[in-house]
Each structure stands twice: as structure tokens, then as C-alpha cells.
mmCIF file of C-alpha atoms and ligand atoms in Angstrom:
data_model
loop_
_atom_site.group_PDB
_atom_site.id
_atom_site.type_symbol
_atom_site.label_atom_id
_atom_site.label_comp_id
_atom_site.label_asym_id
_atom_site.label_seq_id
_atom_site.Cartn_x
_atom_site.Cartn_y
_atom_site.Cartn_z
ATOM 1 C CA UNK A 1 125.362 157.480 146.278
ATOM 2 C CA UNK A 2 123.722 155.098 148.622
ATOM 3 C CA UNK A 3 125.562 155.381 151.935
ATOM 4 C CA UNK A 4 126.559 158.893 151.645
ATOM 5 C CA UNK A 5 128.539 159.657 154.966
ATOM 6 C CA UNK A 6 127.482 156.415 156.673
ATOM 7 C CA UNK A 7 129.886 154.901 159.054
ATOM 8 C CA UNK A 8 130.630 151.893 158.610
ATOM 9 C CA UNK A 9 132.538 149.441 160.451
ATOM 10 C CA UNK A 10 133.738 146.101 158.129
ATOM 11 C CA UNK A 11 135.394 143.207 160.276
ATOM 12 C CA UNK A 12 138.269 141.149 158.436
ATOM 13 C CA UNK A 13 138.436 144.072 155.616
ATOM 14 C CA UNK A 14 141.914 143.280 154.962
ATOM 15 C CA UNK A 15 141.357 141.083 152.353
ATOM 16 C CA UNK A 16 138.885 138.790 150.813
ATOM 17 C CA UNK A 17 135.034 140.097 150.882
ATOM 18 C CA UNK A 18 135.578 142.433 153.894
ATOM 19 C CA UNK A 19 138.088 144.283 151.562
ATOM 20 C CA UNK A 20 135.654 144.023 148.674
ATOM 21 C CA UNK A 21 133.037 145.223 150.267
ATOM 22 C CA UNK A 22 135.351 148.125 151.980
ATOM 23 C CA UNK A 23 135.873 149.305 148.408
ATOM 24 C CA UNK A 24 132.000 149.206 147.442
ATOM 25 C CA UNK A 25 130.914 150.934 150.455
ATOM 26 C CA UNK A 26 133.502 153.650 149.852
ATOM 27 C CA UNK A 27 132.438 153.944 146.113
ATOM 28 C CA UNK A 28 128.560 154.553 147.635
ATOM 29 C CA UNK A 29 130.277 157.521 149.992
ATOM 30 C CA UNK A 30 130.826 155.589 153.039
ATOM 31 C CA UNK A 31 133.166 156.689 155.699
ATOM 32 C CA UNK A 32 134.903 153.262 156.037
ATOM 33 C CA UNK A 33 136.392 151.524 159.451
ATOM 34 C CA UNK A 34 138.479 148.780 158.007
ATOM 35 C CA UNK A 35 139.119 146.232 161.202
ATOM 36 C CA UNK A 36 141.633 143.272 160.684
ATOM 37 C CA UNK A 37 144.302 141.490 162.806
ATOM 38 C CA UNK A 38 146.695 142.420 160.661
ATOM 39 C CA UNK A 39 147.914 145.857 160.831
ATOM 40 C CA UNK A 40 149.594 145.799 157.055
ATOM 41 C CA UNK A 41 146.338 144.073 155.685
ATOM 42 C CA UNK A 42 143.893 146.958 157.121
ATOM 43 C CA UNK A 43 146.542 149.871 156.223
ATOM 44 C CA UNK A 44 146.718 148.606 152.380
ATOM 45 C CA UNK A 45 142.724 148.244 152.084
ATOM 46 C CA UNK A 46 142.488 151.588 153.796
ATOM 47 C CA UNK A 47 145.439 153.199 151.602
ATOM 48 C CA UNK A 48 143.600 152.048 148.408
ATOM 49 C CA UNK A 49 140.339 153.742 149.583
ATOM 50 C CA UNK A 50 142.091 157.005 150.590
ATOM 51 C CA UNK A 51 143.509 156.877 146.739
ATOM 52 C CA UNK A 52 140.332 157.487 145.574
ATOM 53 C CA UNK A 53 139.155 160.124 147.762
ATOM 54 C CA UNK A 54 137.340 158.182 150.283
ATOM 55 C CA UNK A 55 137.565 158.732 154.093
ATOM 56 C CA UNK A 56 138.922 155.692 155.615
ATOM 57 C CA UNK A 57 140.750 154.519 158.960
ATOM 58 C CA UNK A 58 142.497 150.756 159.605
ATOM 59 C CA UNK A 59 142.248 149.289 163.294
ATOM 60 C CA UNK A 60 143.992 146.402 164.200
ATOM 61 C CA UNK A 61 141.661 144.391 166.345
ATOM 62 C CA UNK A 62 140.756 140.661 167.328
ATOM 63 C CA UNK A 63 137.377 140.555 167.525
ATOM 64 C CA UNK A 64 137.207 137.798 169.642
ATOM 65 C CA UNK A 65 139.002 139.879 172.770
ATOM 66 C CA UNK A 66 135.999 141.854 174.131
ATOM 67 C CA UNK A 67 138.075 144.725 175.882
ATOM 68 C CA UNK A 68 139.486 145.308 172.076
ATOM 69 C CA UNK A 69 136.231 145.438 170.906
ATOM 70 C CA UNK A 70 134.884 148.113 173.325
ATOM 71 C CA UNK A 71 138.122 150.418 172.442
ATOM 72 C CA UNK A 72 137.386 150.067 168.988
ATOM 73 C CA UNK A 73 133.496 151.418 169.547
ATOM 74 C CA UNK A 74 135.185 154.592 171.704
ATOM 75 C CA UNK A 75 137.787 155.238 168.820
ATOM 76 C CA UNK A 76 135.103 155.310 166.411
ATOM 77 C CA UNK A 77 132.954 157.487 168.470
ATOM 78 C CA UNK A 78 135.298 159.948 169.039
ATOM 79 C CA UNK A 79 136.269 159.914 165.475
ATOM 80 C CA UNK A 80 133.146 160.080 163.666
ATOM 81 C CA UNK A 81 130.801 160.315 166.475
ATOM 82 C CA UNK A 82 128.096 157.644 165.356
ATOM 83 C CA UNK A 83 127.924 153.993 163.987
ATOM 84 C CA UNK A 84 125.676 153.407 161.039
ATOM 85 C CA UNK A 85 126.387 150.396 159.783
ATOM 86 C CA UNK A 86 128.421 147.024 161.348
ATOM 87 C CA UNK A 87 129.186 144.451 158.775
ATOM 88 C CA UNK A 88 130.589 141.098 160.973
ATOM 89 C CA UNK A 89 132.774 139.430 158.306
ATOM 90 C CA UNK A 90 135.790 138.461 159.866
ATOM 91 C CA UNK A 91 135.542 134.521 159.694
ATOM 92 C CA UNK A 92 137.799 131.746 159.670
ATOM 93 C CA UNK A 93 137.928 128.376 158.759
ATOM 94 C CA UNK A 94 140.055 125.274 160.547
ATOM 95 C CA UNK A 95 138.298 121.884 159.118
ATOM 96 C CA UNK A 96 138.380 118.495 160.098
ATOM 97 C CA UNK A 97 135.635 115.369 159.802
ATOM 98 C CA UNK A 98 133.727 115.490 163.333
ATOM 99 C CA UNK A 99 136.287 112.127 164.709
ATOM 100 C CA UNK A 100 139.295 114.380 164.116
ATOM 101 C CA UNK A 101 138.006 117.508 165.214
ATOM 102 C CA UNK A 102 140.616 118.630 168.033
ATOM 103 C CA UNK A 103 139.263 120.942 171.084
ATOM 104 C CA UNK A 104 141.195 123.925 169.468
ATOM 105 C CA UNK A 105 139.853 123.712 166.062
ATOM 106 C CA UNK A 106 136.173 123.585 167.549
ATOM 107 C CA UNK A 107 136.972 126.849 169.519
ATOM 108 C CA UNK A 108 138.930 128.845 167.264
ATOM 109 C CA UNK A 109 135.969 128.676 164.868
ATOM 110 C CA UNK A 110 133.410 129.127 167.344
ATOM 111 C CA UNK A 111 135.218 132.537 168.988
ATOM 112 C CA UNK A 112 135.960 134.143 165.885
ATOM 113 C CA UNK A 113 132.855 133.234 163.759
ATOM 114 C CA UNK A 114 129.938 133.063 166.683
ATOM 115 C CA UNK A 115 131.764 134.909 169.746
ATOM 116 C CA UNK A 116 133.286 137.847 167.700
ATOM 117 C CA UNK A 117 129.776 138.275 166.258
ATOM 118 C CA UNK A 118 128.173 138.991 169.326
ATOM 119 C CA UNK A 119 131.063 141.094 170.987
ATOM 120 C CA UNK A 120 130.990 143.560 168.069
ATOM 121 C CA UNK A 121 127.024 143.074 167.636
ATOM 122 C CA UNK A 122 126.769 144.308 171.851
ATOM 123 C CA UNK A 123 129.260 147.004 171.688
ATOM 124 C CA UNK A 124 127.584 148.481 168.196
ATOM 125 C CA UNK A 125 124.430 148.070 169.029
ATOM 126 C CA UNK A 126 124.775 150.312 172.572
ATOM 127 C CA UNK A 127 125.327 152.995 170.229
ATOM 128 C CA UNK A 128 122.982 152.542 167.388
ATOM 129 C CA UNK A 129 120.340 151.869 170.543
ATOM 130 C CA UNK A 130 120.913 155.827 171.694
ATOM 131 C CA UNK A 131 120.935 156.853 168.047
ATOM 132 C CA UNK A 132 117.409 155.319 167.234
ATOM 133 C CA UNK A 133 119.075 153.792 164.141
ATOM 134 C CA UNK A 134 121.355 151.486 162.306
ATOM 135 C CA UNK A 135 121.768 148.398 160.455
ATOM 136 C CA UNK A 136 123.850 144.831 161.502
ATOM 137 C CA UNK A 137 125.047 142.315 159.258
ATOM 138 C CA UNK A 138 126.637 139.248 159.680
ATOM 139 C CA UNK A 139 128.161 137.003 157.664
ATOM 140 C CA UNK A 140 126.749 133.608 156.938
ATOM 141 C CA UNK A 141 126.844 130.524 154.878
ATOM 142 C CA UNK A 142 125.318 128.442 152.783
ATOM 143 C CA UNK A 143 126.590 125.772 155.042
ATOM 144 C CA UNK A 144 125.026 127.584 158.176
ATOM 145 C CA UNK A 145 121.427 125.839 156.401
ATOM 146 C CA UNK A 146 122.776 123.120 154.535
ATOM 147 C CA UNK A 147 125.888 121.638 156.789
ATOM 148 C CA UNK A 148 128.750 120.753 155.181
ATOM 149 C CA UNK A 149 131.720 117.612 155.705
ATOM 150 C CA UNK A 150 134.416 118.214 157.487
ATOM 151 C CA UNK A 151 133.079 121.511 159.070
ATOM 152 C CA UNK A 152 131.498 120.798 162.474
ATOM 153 C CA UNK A 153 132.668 123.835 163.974
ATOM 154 C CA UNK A 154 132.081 126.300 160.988
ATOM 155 C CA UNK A 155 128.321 125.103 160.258
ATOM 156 C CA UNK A 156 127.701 125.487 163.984
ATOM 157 C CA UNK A 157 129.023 128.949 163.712
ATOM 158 C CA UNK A 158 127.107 130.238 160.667
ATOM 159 C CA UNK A 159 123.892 128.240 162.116
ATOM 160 C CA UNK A 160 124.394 130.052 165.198
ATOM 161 C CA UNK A 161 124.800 133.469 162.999
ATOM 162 C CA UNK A 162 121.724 132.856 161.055
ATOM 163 C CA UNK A 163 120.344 132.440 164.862
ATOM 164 C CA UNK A 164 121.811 135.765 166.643
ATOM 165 C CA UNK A 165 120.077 137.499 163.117
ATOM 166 C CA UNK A 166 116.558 136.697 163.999
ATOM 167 C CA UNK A 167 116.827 137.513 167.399
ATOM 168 C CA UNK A 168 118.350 140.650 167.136
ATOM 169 C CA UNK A 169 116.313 141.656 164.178
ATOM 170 C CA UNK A 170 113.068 140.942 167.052
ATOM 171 C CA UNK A 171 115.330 142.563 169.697
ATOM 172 C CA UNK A 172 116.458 145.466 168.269
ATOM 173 C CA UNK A 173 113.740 146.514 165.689
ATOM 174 C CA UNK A 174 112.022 148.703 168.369
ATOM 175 C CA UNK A 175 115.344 151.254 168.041
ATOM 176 C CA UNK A 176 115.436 151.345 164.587
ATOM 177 C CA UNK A 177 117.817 148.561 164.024
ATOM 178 C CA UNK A 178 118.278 146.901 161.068
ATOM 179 C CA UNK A 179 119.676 142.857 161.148
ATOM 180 C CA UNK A 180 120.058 140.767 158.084
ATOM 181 C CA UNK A 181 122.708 138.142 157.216
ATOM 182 C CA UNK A 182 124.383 137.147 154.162
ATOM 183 C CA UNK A 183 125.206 133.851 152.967
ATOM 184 C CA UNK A 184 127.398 132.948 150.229
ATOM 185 C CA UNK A 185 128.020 130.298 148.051
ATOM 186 C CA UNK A 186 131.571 129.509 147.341
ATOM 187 C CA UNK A 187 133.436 132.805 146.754
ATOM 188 C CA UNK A 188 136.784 132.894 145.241
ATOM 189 C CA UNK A 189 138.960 133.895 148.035
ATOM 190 C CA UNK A 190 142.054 133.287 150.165
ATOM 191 C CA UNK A 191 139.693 131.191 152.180
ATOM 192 C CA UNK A 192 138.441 129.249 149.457
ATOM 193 C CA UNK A 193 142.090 129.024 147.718
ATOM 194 C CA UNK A 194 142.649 126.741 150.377
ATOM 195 C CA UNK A 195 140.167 124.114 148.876
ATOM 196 C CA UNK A 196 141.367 121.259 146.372
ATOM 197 C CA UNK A 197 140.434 122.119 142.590
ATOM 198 C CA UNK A 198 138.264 119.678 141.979
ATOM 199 C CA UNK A 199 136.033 120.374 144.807
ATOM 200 C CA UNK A 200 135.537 124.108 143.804
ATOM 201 C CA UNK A 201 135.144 123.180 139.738
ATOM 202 C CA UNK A 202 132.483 120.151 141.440
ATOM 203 C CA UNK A 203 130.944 123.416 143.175
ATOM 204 C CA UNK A 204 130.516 125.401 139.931
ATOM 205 C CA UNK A 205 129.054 122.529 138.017
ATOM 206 C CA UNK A 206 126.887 122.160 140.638
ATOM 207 C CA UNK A 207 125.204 125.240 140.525
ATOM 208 C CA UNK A 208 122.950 126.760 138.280
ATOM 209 C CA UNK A 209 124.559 129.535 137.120
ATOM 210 C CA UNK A 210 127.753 127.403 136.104
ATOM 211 C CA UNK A 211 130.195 129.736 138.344
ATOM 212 C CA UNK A 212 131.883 130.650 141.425
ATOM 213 C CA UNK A 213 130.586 133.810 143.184
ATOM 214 C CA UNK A 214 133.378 136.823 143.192
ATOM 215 C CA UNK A 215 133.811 138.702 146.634
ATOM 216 C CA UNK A 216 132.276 141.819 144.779
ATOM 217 C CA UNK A 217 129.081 139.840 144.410
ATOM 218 C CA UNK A 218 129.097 139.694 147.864
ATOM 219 C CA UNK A 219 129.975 143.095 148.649
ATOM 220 C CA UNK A 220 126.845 144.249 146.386
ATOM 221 C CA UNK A 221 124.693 142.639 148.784
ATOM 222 C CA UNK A 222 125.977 144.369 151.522
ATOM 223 C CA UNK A 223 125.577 147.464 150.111
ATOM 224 C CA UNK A 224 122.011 147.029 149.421
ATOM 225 C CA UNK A 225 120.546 145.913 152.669
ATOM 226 C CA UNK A 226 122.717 148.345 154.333
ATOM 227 C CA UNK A 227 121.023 151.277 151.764
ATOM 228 C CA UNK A 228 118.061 152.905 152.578
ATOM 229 C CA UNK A 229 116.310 150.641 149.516
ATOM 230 C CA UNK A 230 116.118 147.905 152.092
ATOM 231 C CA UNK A 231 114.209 150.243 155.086
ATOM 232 C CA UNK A 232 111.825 147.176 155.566
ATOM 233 C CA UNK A 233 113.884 144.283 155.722
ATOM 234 C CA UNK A 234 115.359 142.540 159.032
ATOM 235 C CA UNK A 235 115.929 139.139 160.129
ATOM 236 C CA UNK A 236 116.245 138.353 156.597
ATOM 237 C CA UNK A 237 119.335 135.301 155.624
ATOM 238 C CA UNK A 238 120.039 136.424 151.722
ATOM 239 C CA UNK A 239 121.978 133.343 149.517
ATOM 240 C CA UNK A 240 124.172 134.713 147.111
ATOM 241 C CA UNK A 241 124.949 131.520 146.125
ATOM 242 C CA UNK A 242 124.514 131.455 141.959
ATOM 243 C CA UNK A 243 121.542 128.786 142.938
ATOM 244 C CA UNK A 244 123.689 126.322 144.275
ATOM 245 C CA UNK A 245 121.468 124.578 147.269
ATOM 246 C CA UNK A 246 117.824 125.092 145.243
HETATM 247 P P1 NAP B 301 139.269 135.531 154.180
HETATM 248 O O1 NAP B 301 139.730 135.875 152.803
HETATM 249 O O2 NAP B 301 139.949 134.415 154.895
HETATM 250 O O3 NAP B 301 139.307 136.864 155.058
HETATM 251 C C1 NAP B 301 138.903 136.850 156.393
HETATM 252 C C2 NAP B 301 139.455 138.073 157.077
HETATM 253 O O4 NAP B 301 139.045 138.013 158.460
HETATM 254 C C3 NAP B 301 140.975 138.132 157.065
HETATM 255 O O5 NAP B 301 141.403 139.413 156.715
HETATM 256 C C4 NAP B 301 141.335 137.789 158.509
HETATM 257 O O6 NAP B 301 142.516 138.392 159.001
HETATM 258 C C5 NAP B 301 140.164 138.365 159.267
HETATM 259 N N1 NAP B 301 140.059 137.791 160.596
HETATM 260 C C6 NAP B 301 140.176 136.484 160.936
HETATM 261 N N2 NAP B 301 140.074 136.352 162.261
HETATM 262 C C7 NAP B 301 139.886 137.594 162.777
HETATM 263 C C8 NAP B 301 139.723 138.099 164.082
HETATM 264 N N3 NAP B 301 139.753 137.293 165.160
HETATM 265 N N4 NAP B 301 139.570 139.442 164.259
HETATM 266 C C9 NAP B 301 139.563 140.274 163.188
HETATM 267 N N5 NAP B 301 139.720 139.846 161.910
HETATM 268 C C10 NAP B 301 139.889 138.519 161.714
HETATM 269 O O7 NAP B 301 137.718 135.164 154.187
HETATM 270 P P2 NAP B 301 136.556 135.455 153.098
HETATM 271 O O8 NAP B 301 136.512 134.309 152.179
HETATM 272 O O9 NAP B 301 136.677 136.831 152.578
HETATM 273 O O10 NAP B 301 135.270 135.321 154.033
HETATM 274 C C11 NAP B 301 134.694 136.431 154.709
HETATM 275 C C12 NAP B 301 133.459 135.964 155.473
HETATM 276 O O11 NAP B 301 132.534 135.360 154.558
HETATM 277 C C13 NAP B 301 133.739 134.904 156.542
HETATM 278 O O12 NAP B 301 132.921 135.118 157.656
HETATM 279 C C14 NAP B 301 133.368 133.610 155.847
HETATM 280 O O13 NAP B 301 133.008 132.609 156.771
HETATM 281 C C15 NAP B 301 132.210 134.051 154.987
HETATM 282 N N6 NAP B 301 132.003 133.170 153.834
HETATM 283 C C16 NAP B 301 132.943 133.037 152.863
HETATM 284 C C17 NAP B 301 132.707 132.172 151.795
HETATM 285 C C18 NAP B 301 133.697 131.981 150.682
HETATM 286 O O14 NAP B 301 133.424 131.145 149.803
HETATM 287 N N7 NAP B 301 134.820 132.684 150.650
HETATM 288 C C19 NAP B 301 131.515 131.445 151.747
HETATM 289 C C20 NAP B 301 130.583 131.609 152.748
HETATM 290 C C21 NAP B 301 130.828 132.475 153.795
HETATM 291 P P3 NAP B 301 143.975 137.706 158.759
HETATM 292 O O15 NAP B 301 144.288 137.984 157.336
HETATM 293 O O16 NAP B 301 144.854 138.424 159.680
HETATM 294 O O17 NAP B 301 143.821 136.247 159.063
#
């Protein structure tokens, strides 16, 4: 198993591809912090891990309050007494063309997809720092390189993601740190389900491989830059996007 023992915290592993990739990291023998804002959404990921024999604990936490944040890393520490692996997942989305755009939509995306980045990011990395090792990653987009209508707010986000990756990756290479992003294509999930048909069947025409991307296509990715098989990558944005902006 790849991440035998490896602590690993997943934000927004309630549902979606933070609970996907909860599941894969357990299969590969992670010990599995599954964070939501839901308490029920975090307990059932974590009760379907513990069903097959994987250690697993659910914390409720916004990851955009920075005092939350900081009690998660001292739970964990206490728990398991190191942090291996952060994966920064929890996202949201609250669209609108940029002349409609209200103040709130532009800062709910920004704090939750940019701000809860960096809070968990600082609060990890402290730790990881005084270990001499670890690995970040964050959750892109395809439309944190491409743009994409109707999503000022989220493309500034995942631009500013792709951003914090590189500059940690520099930062933080020196301690043994790890940074590398993610960004997916369109991904059938709650988040997605939201989208009218025709734009997610344009989507999968679109691309070259004919198909929408599952959450456990995701979740492989994941697991193999946080692996020991990817020792020498950092500051690295991976599409797993079925070829849909070549
Ligand atoms: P999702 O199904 O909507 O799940 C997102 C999860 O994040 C939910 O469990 C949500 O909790 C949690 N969350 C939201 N705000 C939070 C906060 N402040 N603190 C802690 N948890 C919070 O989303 P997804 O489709 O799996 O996407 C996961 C990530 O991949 C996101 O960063 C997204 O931007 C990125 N992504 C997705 C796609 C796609 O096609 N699906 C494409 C590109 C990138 P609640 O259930 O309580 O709201």
C-alpha cells in the first residue's frame, strides 16, 4: 500500500471528491482526517471507512475561520502526533456573469477557495516544517488557466491556488515539503449537478476522451503525488481533465 500509516488530512471529505479521495487514501493504508462543515457528512464518510477497517476521525470545521483551523492542527497532533499529507479540497461555487456579481458572492468564493487554502496550508505546514517532511495539495481547476463565464470569483480563486502552489513548492522545498495542485475537468458531482444538461453533455463532446471525469479519477491523482512514486515532483498543476482544454 502506498500511504501506509500516513496522516492525512482531506478538506470537504464529506462528499464529492474529498469523500472519494477519503476512501482511496484509506484503501492505500492511510490514517484519514475527514474535515467538512457538516458534522453528518464527515461522520458518514468516516463511518464507511471504519467499515472497512481503516482508521478514520470526522471534524467539523470551516476552513475559512482561522482559530478553527489551528484547533484542528492540535487535535490532530495529539491524536496521531504528525501531519503527512494536507489535501485542500473543500471548494465552493456561487456564479454569476462579472455585471451581476454581488460583493457576497465574490467573497464567499474567495474565503473558502483562496483564504481556506492558505489557513490550512500555514497551520500544516508549521508542523510538516519541524518534521522535515510532507506533502500539500490543493485543489484547482481547469478554469484556474483557462477562465470560465460566469465565474469571476471561482477562476480568481483557482488562479490564485495554482499561484500559492508554486510559491510554496519554492518556499517550502528546503523542509522536505512537497506542493502540487490538481485540476480537474468537469467531475460528476454535487457541484457539477448543479449545471444545466446541456452544458455538461457540450463538456463531454468537447473533450477528447468523449466523457466526464468521475471523482475517483480525481482521487487517483491524489494518491499518487501524495505516494512516495512522486518524491521529485513540486510546484507541479496536474489536468485531469480527459483532454478537454488541449
Ligand atoms: P462538492 O461536491 O460541492 O463538495 C465540496 C465539499 O466542501 C462539501 O462537502 C462542502 O461541505 C465542503 N466545504 C464547503 N465549504 C467548506 C468550508 N468552508 N469548510 C470546510 N468544508 C467546506 O465539490 P466537488 O465537486 O467534490 O469539488 C471538490 C473540489 O474540487 C473543489 O475545490 C472544487 O472547486 C474542485 N473542482 C471540482 C470540479 C468538478 O467538476 N466537480 C472541477 C474542478 C475543480 P458542505 O456539504 O457542508 O457544503
Amino acid at each position: 500500500m502506498r500511504l501506509q500509516d500516513k496522516v492525512a488530512i482531506i478538506t470537504g471529505a464529506g462528499r464529492g471528491i474529498g469523500a472519494a479521495t477519503a476512501k482511496k487514501f484509506a484503501s492505500e493504508g492511510a490514517k484519514v482526517v475527514v474535515v467538512d462543515l457538516k458534522e453528518e457528512d464527515s461522520h458518514q464518510t468516516v463511518a464507511e471507512l471504519k467499515e472497512n477497517g481503516s482508521e478514520a476521525i470526522a471534524k467539523c470545521v470551516n476552513v475559512t475561520k482561522r482559530p478553527q483551523v489551528e484547533q484542528l492542527m492540535d487535535e490532530i497532533i495529539k491524536e496521531f502526533g504528525r501531519v503527512d499529507v494536507v489535501i485542500n479540497n473543500a471548494g465552493i461555487t456561487a456564479d454569476s456573469q462579472l455585471l451581476k456579481m454581488s460583493e457576497e458572492q465574490w467573497d464567499d468564493v474567495i474565503n473558502v477557495n483562496l483564504k481556506g487554502v492558505f489557513n490550512v496550508t500555514q497551520a500544516a505546514a508549521k508542523v510538516m516544517k519541524e518534521q522535515k517532511s510532507g506533502v500539500i495539495l490543493n485543489a484547482s481547476s481547469i478554469v484556474g488557466s483557462y477562465g470560465n463565464f460566469g465565474q469571476t470569483n471561482y477562476a480568481a480563486a483557482k488562479w490564485g491556488v495554482n499561484g500559492m502552489t508554486k510559491t510554496w513548492a519554492k518556499e517550502l522545498g528546503k523542509y522536505g515539503i512537497r506542493v502540487n495542485a490538481v485540476a480537474p475537468g468537469f467531475i460528476l458531482t454535487p457541484m457539477t449537478e448543479k449545471m444545466p444538461e446541456h452544458v455538461l453533455d457540450m463538456m463531454k463532446d468537447k473533450a477528447p476522451l468523449q466523457d466526464l471525469g468521475t471523482p475517483e479519477d480525481i482521487a487517483n491523482g491524489y494518491a499518487f503525488l501524495a505516494s512516495d512514486e512522486a518524491r521529485f515532483i513540486t510546484g507541479t498543476i496536474l489536468s485531469i481533465d480527459g483532454g478537454v482544454v488541449i
